[in-house]
Short mmCIF file of N, CA and C in Angstrom, two decimals:
data_model
loop_
_atom_site.label_atom_id
_atom_site.label_comp_id
_atom_site.label_asym_id
_atom_site.label_seq_id
_atom_site.Cartn_x
_atom_site.Cartn_y
_atom_site.Cartn_z
N MET A 1 16.64 -9.44 -1.14
CA MET A 1 15.32 -10.38 -0.39
C MET A 1 14.25 -9.23 0.67
N HIS A 2 13.49 -9.87 0.61
CA HIS A 2 12.39 -9.56 1.69
C HIS A 2 12.57 -9.79 2.72
N LYS A 3 12.08 -8.97 3.72
CA LYS A 3 12.40 -9.15 5.39
C LYS A 3 11.26 -9.00 6.07
N GLY A 4 10.28 -9.85 5.58
CA GLY A 4 9.00 -9.67 6.60
C GLY A 4 8.02 -9.13 6.08
N GLY A 5 8.09 -8.63 5.15
CA GLY A 5 6.70 -8.05 4.42
C GLY A 5 6.75 -6.29 4.19
N LEU A 6 5.54 -6.04 3.90
CA LEU A 6 5.42 -5.03 3.46
C LEU A 6 4.16 -3.86 3.82
N VAL A 7 3.85 -3.04 3.73
CA VAL A 7 2.45 -2.31 3.80
C VAL A 7 1.98 -2.06 2.59
N VAL A 8 1.22 -1.85 1.74
CA VAL A 8 0.62 -2.01 0.78
C VAL A 8 -0.57 -0.75 0.82
N ASP A 9 -0.67 0.60 0.13
CA ASP A 9 -1.51 1.06 0.46
C ASP A 9 -2.34 1.10 -0.45
N ALA A 10 -3.82 1.76 -0.82
CA ALA A 10 -4.82 1.53 -1.60
C ALA A 10 -4.53 2.22 -3.07
N SER A 11 -3.40 3.17 -2.90
CA SER A 11 -3.59 3.69 -4.18
C SER A 11 -3.08 2.73 -5.34
N LEU A 12 -1.77 1.77 -4.98
CA LEU A 12 -1.48 0.50 -5.27
C LEU A 12 -2.25 -0.21 -5.96
N ALA A 13 -2.81 -0.70 -4.80
CA ALA A 13 -4.51 -1.48 -4.88
C ALA A 13 -5.48 -1.07 -6.12
N ALA A 14 -5.51 0.00 -6.04
CA ALA A 14 -6.64 0.58 -6.99
C ALA A 14 -6.20 0.65 -8.45
N ASP A 15 -4.88 0.99 -8.55
CA ASP A 15 -3.86 1.15 -9.58
C ASP A 15 -4.09 -0.39 -10.00
N LEU A 16 -4.48 -1.30 -9.96
CA LEU A 16 -4.92 -2.64 -10.44
C LEU A 16 -6.02 -2.67 -11.27
N PHE A 17 -6.84 -1.91 -10.69
CA PHE A 17 -8.59 -2.14 -11.59
C PHE A 17 -8.65 -0.78 -12.22
N ALA A 18 -8.42 0.59 -11.64
CA ALA A 18 -8.35 1.76 -12.35
C ALA A 18 -7.58 2.73 -12.26
N ALA A 19 -6.57 2.35 -12.52
CA ALA A 19 -5.39 3.18 -13.24
C ALA A 19 -5.73 3.76 -14.03
N LYS A 20 -4.79 5.44 -13.73
CA LYS A 20 -5.11 6.32 -14.73
C LYS A 20 -4.52 5.98 -16.28
N ASP A 21 -3.86 5.04 -16.10
CA ASP A 21 -3.46 4.78 -17.69
C ASP A 21 -2.51 3.20 -17.33
N LYS A 22 -2.51 2.62 -18.89
CA LYS A 22 -1.79 1.38 -18.68
C LYS A 22 -1.17 1.19 -18.22
N ALA A 23 0.50 1.80 -18.63
CA ALA A 23 1.50 1.80 -17.49
C ALA A 23 1.36 1.76 -16.03
N ARG A 24 0.52 2.93 -15.28
CA ARG A 24 0.33 2.82 -14.04
C ARG A 24 -0.42 1.31 -13.76
N ALA A 25 -1.00 0.78 -14.45
CA ALA A 25 -1.83 -0.52 -14.39
C ALA A 25 -0.97 -1.83 -14.65
N GLN A 26 0.18 -1.70 -15.66
CA GLN A 26 1.38 -2.43 -15.48
C GLN A 26 2.15 -2.78 -14.33
N ILE A 27 2.60 -1.23 -14.02
CA ILE A 27 3.36 -1.74 -12.93
C ILE A 27 2.91 -2.28 -11.55
N ALA A 28 1.73 -1.71 -11.21
CA ALA A 28 0.79 -2.35 -10.27
C ALA A 28 0.85 -3.78 -10.25
N GLU A 29 0.35 -4.30 -11.19
CA GLU A 29 0.47 -6.34 -11.88
C GLU A 29 1.76 -6.39 -11.55
N LYS A 30 2.84 -6.11 -11.41
CA LYS A 30 4.51 -6.54 -11.63
C LYS A 30 4.52 -6.79 -10.32
N VAL A 31 3.73 -5.43 -9.59
CA VAL A 31 4.49 -5.43 -8.16
C VAL A 31 3.65 -6.86 -7.26
N VAL A 32 2.67 -7.00 -7.68
CA VAL A 32 1.31 -7.90 -7.23
C VAL A 32 2.07 -9.26 -7.44
N GLU A 33 2.41 -9.10 -9.04
CA GLU A 33 3.11 -10.73 -9.08
C GLU A 33 4.10 -11.32 -8.55
N CYS A 34 4.89 -10.25 -8.08
CA CYS A 34 6.16 -10.91 -7.27
C CYS A 34 5.86 -10.87 -5.94
N ILE A 35 4.73 -10.51 -5.80
CA ILE A 35 4.33 -10.42 -4.04
C ILE A 35 4.02 -12.04 -3.73
N GLU A 36 2.99 -12.66 -4.97
CA GLU A 36 2.53 -13.25 -4.98
C GLU A 36 3.19 -14.93 -5.42
N ARG A 37 4.45 -14.44 -6.44
CA ARG A 37 5.65 -15.38 -6.40
C ARG A 37 6.35 -15.92 -5.59
N HIS A 38 6.36 -14.87 -4.40
CA HIS A 38 7.68 -15.08 -3.34
C HIS A 38 6.92 -14.97 -1.69
N SER A 39 5.49 -15.26 -2.14
CA SER A 39 4.78 -15.24 -1.17
C SER A 39 4.99 -14.10 0.16
N ILE A 40 4.84 -12.80 -0.41
CA ILE A 40 5.44 -11.72 0.91
C ILE A 40 3.94 -11.57 1.54
N SER A 41 4.32 -11.59 2.88
CA SER A 41 3.51 -10.86 3.70
C SER A 41 2.80 -9.71 3.59
N VAL A 42 1.57 -9.15 2.87
CA VAL A 42 1.35 -7.46 3.04
C VAL A 42 0.09 -7.51 4.04
N TYR A 43 0.61 -5.99 4.51
CA TYR A 43 -0.02 -5.65 5.33
C TYR A 43 -1.08 -4.47 4.86
N ALA A 44 -1.83 -4.23 5.56
CA ALA A 44 -2.72 -2.63 5.50
C ALA A 44 -3.75 -2.58 6.80
N PRO A 45 -3.83 -1.34 7.09
CA PRO A 45 -5.02 -0.97 7.70
C PRO A 45 -6.14 -1.39 7.22
N ARG A 46 -7.28 -1.90 8.14
CA ARG A 46 -8.21 -1.89 7.79
C ARG A 46 -9.42 -1.23 6.94
N LEU A 47 -8.71 0.49 7.20
CA LEU A 47 -9.29 1.66 5.93
C LEU A 47 -9.18 1.29 4.78
N PHE A 48 -8.27 0.38 4.40
CA PHE A 48 -7.48 0.02 3.10
C PHE A 48 -8.87 -0.58 2.31
N LEU A 49 -9.58 -1.36 2.70
CA LEU A 49 -11.06 -1.50 2.21
C LEU A 49 -11.90 -0.81 1.76
N VAL A 50 -11.85 0.07 2.73
CA VAL A 50 -13.36 1.30 2.76
C VAL A 50 -12.44 2.40 1.65
N GLU A 51 -10.80 2.20 1.29
CA GLU A 51 -10.73 3.22 0.35
C GLU A 51 -10.44 2.70 -0.76
N VAL A 52 -10.48 1.26 -1.21
CA VAL A 52 -10.17 0.78 -2.32
C VAL A 52 -11.94 0.45 -2.85
N ALA A 53 -12.78 0.50 -1.38
CA ALA A 53 -14.32 0.38 -2.42
C ALA A 53 -14.83 1.64 -2.80
N GLY A 54 -14.07 3.01 -2.44
CA GLY A 54 -14.80 4.04 -2.43
C GLY A 54 -13.80 4.53 -4.05
N VAL A 55 -12.83 3.97 -4.09
CA VAL A 55 -12.24 4.47 -5.39
C VAL A 55 -12.65 3.52 -6.94
N LEU A 56 -12.91 2.68 -6.40
CA LEU A 56 -13.28 1.25 -7.57
C LEU A 56 -14.64 1.55 -7.92
N VAL A 57 -15.63 1.92 -7.01
CA VAL A 57 -17.12 1.64 -7.18
C VAL A 57 -17.45 2.90 -8.13
N ARG A 58 -16.53 3.61 -8.37
CA ARG A 58 -16.63 4.98 -9.51
C ARG A 58 -16.86 4.69 -10.92
N TYR A 59 -15.75 3.28 -11.02
CA TYR A 59 -15.36 3.01 -11.98
C TYR A 59 -15.86 1.56 -12.40
N LEU A 60 -16.42 0.45 -11.28
CA LEU A 60 -16.86 -0.58 -11.79
C LEU A 60 -18.20 -1.00 -10.87
N ALA A 61 -18.95 -2.03 -11.24
CA ALA A 61 -20.19 -2.01 -10.41
C ALA A 61 -19.98 -2.61 -8.98
N PRO A 62 -20.66 -2.06 -8.12
CA PRO A 62 -20.83 -2.69 -6.57
C PRO A 62 -20.50 -3.90 -6.40
N SER A 63 -21.06 -4.85 -7.21
CA SER A 63 -21.16 -6.51 -7.06
C SER A 63 -19.53 -6.72 -7.16
N ILE A 64 -19.04 -6.17 -8.44
CA ILE A 64 -17.70 -6.46 -8.96
C ILE A 64 -16.71 -5.90 -7.68
N VAL A 65 -16.81 -4.83 -7.27
CA VAL A 65 -16.07 -4.44 -6.45
C VAL A 65 -16.00 -5.35 -4.81
N GLU A 66 -17.20 -5.90 -4.89
CA GLU A 66 -17.26 -6.66 -3.44
C GLU A 66 -16.65 -7.66 -3.61
N ARG A 67 -16.34 -8.31 -4.83
CA ARG A 67 -15.90 -9.57 -5.12
C ARG A 67 -14.39 -9.51 -4.96
N VAL A 68 -14.09 -7.92 -5.37
CA VAL A 68 -11.94 -7.18 -5.67
C VAL A 68 -11.82 -7.20 -3.60
N LEU A 69 -12.98 -6.71 -3.02
CA LEU A 69 -12.48 -6.67 -1.55
C LEU A 69 -12.33 -7.70 -1.27
N ASP A 70 -13.46 -8.97 -1.36
CA ASP A 70 -13.12 -10.36 -1.03
C ASP A 70 -12.05 -10.90 -1.24
N ALA A 71 -11.35 -10.47 -2.32
CA ALA A 71 -10.18 -11.23 -3.14
C ALA A 71 -9.10 -10.38 -1.79
N PHE A 72 -9.26 -9.47 -1.69
CA PHE A 72 -8.34 -8.58 -0.99
C PHE A 72 -7.94 -9.07 0.45
N SER A 73 -9.23 -9.24 0.97
CA SER A 73 -9.40 -9.49 2.01
C SER A 73 -8.94 -11.03 2.47
N SER A 74 -8.90 -11.78 1.61
CA SER A 74 -8.09 -13.00 1.85
C SER A 74 -6.13 -13.31 1.44
N LYS A 75 -6.28 -12.08 0.62
CA LYS A 75 -4.64 -11.99 0.61
C LYS A 75 -4.24 -10.79 1.16
N VAL A 76 -4.56 -9.97 2.03
CA VAL A 76 -4.03 -8.94 2.58
C VAL A 76 -4.15 -9.12 4.42
N ILE A 77 -3.16 -8.60 5.01
CA ILE A 77 -3.67 -9.18 6.33
C ILE A 77 -4.00 -7.73 7.01
N LEU A 78 -5.30 -7.38 7.01
CA LEU A 78 -5.76 -6.06 7.28
C LEU A 78 -5.72 -6.00 9.07
N VAL A 79 -5.62 -5.17 9.42
CA VAL A 79 -5.04 -4.73 11.23
C VAL A 79 -5.64 -3.62 11.47
N GLY A 80 -6.50 -4.01 12.69
CA GLY A 80 -7.01 -2.84 13.50
C GLY A 80 -6.26 -1.66 13.84
N ASP A 81 -6.88 -0.48 14.13
CA ASP A 81 -5.82 0.51 14.61
C ASP A 81 -5.37 0.59 16.16
N GLU A 82 -5.55 -0.32 16.73
CA GLU A 82 -5.80 -0.53 18.09
C GLU A 82 -3.93 -0.28 18.60
N ALA A 83 -2.98 -1.06 17.83
CA ALA A 83 -1.76 -0.85 17.77
C ALA A 83 -0.88 0.25 17.32
N TYR A 84 -1.42 1.00 16.50
CA TYR A 84 -0.71 2.20 15.68
C TYR A 84 -1.67 3.19 15.87
N PHE A 85 -2.87 3.43 16.32
CA PHE A 85 -3.62 4.42 16.22
C PHE A 85 -2.62 6.16 16.66
N ARG A 86 -1.66 5.83 17.79
CA ARG A 86 -1.67 7.10 18.47
C ARG A 86 -0.43 7.32 17.72
N ILE A 87 0.49 6.42 17.23
CA ILE A 87 1.74 6.59 16.10
C ILE A 87 1.28 7.13 14.95
N ALA A 88 -0.25 7.08 14.34
CA ALA A 88 -0.47 7.55 13.32
C ALA A 88 -0.96 9.17 13.60
N VAL A 89 -1.19 9.37 15.02
CA VAL A 89 -1.44 10.45 15.27
C VAL A 89 -0.37 11.67 15.22
N GLU A 90 0.82 10.64 16.05
CA GLU A 90 1.63 11.71 15.76
C GLU A 90 2.52 11.66 14.58
N ILE A 91 2.76 11.13 13.73
CA ILE A 91 3.03 10.96 12.10
C ILE A 91 2.22 12.16 11.52
N ALA A 92 1.11 12.19 11.60
CA ALA A 92 0.04 13.21 11.01
C ALA A 92 0.66 14.74 11.93
N LEU A 93 1.11 14.57 12.85
CA LEU A 93 1.54 15.82 13.41
C LEU A 93 2.64 16.41 13.07
N ALA A 94 3.52 15.38 12.87
CA ALA A 94 4.86 15.73 12.39
C ALA A 94 5.10 15.91 10.79
N THR A 95 4.28 15.29 10.17
CA THR A 95 4.31 15.46 8.82
C THR A 95 3.25 16.38 8.18
N GLY A 96 2.25 16.21 8.70
CA GLY A 96 1.11 17.18 7.86
C GLY A 96 0.24 16.26 6.62
N SER A 97 0.50 14.33 7.30
CA SER A 97 -0.02 13.82 5.86
C SER A 97 -1.25 13.55 6.52
N ARG A 98 -1.97 13.35 5.60
CA ARG A 98 -3.52 13.23 5.38
C ARG A 98 -3.79 11.75 6.35
N GLY A 99 -5.29 12.11 6.61
CA GLY A 99 -5.23 11.22 7.86
C GLY A 99 -5.44 9.73 7.62
N ALA A 100 -5.91 9.35 6.32
CA ALA A 100 -5.48 8.06 6.09
C ALA A 100 -4.26 7.73 5.76
N ASP A 101 -3.69 8.34 5.44
CA ASP A 101 -1.69 7.92 4.73
C ASP A 101 -1.62 7.64 6.10
N SER A 102 -1.99 8.33 7.36
CA SER A 102 -1.15 8.28 8.65
C SER A 102 -1.56 7.28 8.99
N TYR A 103 -2.52 6.80 8.80
CA TYR A 103 -2.65 5.06 8.99
C TYR A 103 -1.69 4.17 8.58
N TYR A 104 -1.97 4.21 6.93
CA TYR A 104 -0.59 3.65 7.02
C TYR A 104 0.57 3.10 7.66
N LEU A 105 1.32 4.48 7.41
CA LEU A 105 2.27 5.04 8.01
C LEU A 105 2.78 4.68 9.30
N GLY A 106 1.67 4.63 10.02
CA GLY A 106 1.29 4.47 11.23
C GLY A 106 1.54 2.72 11.76
N LEU A 107 1.08 1.97 10.91
CA LEU A 107 1.21 0.72 10.97
C LEU A 107 2.65 0.15 10.49
N ALA A 108 2.78 0.57 9.20
CA ALA A 108 4.61 0.46 8.55
C ALA A 108 5.65 0.43 9.90
N LYS A 109 5.41 1.69 10.56
CA LYS A 109 6.14 2.13 11.47
C LYS A 109 5.88 1.26 12.82
N THR A 110 5.16 0.78 13.10
CA THR A 110 4.85 -0.03 14.27
C THR A 110 5.28 -1.60 13.64
N LEU A 111 4.91 -2.13 12.59
CA LEU A 111 5.30 -3.39 12.38
C LEU A 111 6.84 -3.40 11.80
N ASN A 112 7.48 -2.15 11.52
CA ASN A 112 8.94 -1.88 11.17
C ASN A 112 8.53 -2.45 9.42
N LEU A 113 8.29 -2.09 8.73
CA LEU A 113 8.39 -2.59 7.19
C LEU A 113 7.93 -1.29 6.67
N PRO A 114 8.22 -1.33 5.40
CA PRO A 114 8.60 -0.50 4.44
C PRO A 114 6.80 -0.28 3.61
N VAL A 115 6.60 0.84 3.18
CA VAL A 115 5.66 1.13 2.56
C VAL A 115 6.02 1.16 0.43
N ALA A 116 4.94 0.42 0.08
CA ALA A 116 5.01 0.48 -1.43
C ALA A 116 3.43 1.50 -1.57
N THR A 117 3.80 2.36 -2.27
CA THR A 117 2.70 3.13 -2.72
C THR A 117 2.43 3.81 -4.34
N SER A 118 1.90 4.34 -4.91
CA SER A 118 1.75 4.99 -6.20
C SER A 118 1.30 6.47 -5.90
N ASP A 119 1.43 6.82 -4.46
CA ASP A 119 0.95 7.98 -4.30
C ASP A 119 2.51 8.43 -3.87
N LYS A 120 2.93 9.59 -4.37
CA LYS A 120 4.10 10.27 -4.20
C LYS A 120 4.15 10.86 -2.82
N VAL A 121 2.86 11.67 -2.52
CA VAL A 121 2.90 12.31 -1.47
C VAL A 121 3.33 11.35 -0.07
N GLN A 122 2.31 10.29 -0.40
CA GLN A 122 2.49 9.53 0.75
C GLN A 122 3.82 9.13 0.91
N ALA A 123 4.21 8.75 -0.75
CA ALA A 123 6.05 8.26 -0.10
C ALA A 123 6.79 9.27 0.16
N GLN A 124 6.73 10.69 -0.04
CA GLN A 124 7.51 11.82 0.98
C GLN A 124 7.24 11.89 2.54
N ASN A 125 5.86 11.54 2.70
CA ASN A 125 6.04 11.93 3.87
C ASN A 125 5.85 10.67 4.80
N ALA A 126 6.06 9.47 4.40
CA ALA A 126 6.96 8.08 4.85
C ALA A 126 8.35 8.65 5.01
N ARG A 127 9.07 9.35 4.10
CA ARG A 127 10.43 9.67 4.20
C ARG A 127 10.95 10.61 5.43
N LYS A 128 9.83 11.35 5.91
CA LYS A 128 9.53 12.25 6.48
C LYS A 128 9.25 11.87 8.27
N ALA A 129 8.77 10.99 8.01
CA ALA A 129 8.50 10.21 9.07
C ALA A 129 9.62 9.18 9.37
N GLY A 130 10.31 9.27 8.75
CA GLY A 130 11.87 7.86 8.98
C GLY A 130 11.36 6.39 8.64
N ILE A 131 10.34 6.47 7.71
CA ILE A 131 9.58 5.09 7.32
C ILE A 131 10.37 4.92 5.51
N LYS A 132 10.75 3.67 5.71
CA LYS A 132 11.04 3.55 4.55
C LYS A 132 10.30 3.33 3.23
N SER A 133 9.63 3.94 2.32
CA SER A 133 8.55 3.85 1.31
C SER A 133 9.49 3.51 -0.66
N PHE A 134 8.72 3.05 -0.71
CA PHE A 134 8.95 2.58 -2.75
C PHE A 134 7.83 3.27 -3.39
N TYR A 135 8.23 4.17 -3.67
CA TYR A 135 6.83 5.05 -4.94
C TYR A 135 7.22 4.40 -5.83
N ILE A 136 6.35 3.57 -6.50
CA ILE A 136 6.49 2.41 -7.29
C ILE A 136 6.51 3.44 -9.01
N LEU A 137 5.99 4.36 -9.10
CA LEU A 137 6.36 4.84 -10.21
C LEU A 137 7.36 5.79 -10.55
N SER A 138 8.11 5.59 -9.46
CA SER A 138 9.80 5.90 -9.81
C SER A 138 10.65 4.81 -10.38
N ASN A 139 11.19 4.45 -11.55
CA ASN A 139 11.56 3.35 -11.91
C ASN A 139 13.22 2.90 -10.94
N ASN A 140 13.62 4.04 -10.25
CA ASN A 140 14.61 3.81 -9.25
C ASN A 140 14.26 2.84 -7.76
N GLU A 141 12.77 3.30 -7.49
CA GLU A 141 12.17 3.10 -6.08
C GLU A 141 11.43 1.73 -6.47
N LEU A 142 11.03 1.58 -8.05
CA LEU A 142 10.22 0.03 -8.56
C LEU A 142 11.46 -0.97 -8.43
N GLU A 143 11.92 -0.29 -9.16
CA GLU A 143 13.53 -1.36 -8.96
C GLU A 143 14.32 -1.87 -7.40
N GLU A 144 14.02 -1.17 -6.61
CA GLU A 144 14.07 -1.11 -5.38
C GLU A 144 13.69 -2.09 -4.42
N LEU A 145 12.29 -1.78 -4.75
CA LEU A 145 10.95 -2.75 -4.43
C LEU A 145 11.17 -4.08 -4.72
N MET A 146 11.36 -3.84 -6.06
CA MET A 146 11.70 -5.44 -6.53
C MET A 146 12.88 -6.20 -5.81
N LYS A 147 13.63 -5.42 -6.07
CA LYS A 147 15.22 -6.46 -5.11
C LYS A 147 14.86 -6.39 -3.84
N TYR A 148 14.29 -5.68 -2.98
CA TYR A 148 13.45 -5.81 -1.65
C TYR A 148 12.62 -7.30 -1.61
N MET A 149 11.85 -7.47 -2.92
CA MET A 149 11.00 -8.82 -2.56
C MET A 149 11.73 -10.04 -3.02
N GLY A 150 12.56 -9.85 -3.32
CA GLY A 150 13.70 -10.75 -4.34
C GLY A 150 13.00 -11.01 -5.74
N CYS A 151 12.64 -10.24 -6.52
CA CYS A 151 12.21 -10.39 -7.38
C CYS A 151 13.44 -9.60 -8.63
N LYS A 152 14.75 -9.14 -7.99
CA LYS A 152 15.61 -8.63 -8.78
C LYS A 152 17.02 -9.54 -9.08
#
């Protein structure tokens, strides 16, 4: 059963609309269906919208991407970096993670929530930082995430 929410990164969100293959899209859809069915609180840094826009506009018309961003804005709790910026810097220093990834990890650490991602490096860096992560492209971790959210 879920314990209060989940931090979701842009890789998972982008897979809903621009996955590299059908299997990836289906996994992302399965996660989102569970989130919606169980009213899981989903958090992301405000940067999430910028990252999702930057990926999706490569595949979709800007007007469609704007609608997608509006939908995400109403479903994802977007958090400014005031509360977790320093922690994000510390995580970047400790793990060598990409700057954007460190934002997600800093937020997760601040909120004491796990991260769901389809980015293997992000999941590895989360673990290095002592943050629970679910790499959804791993069958075992996807199953763990579904249990965490109450869908299994």
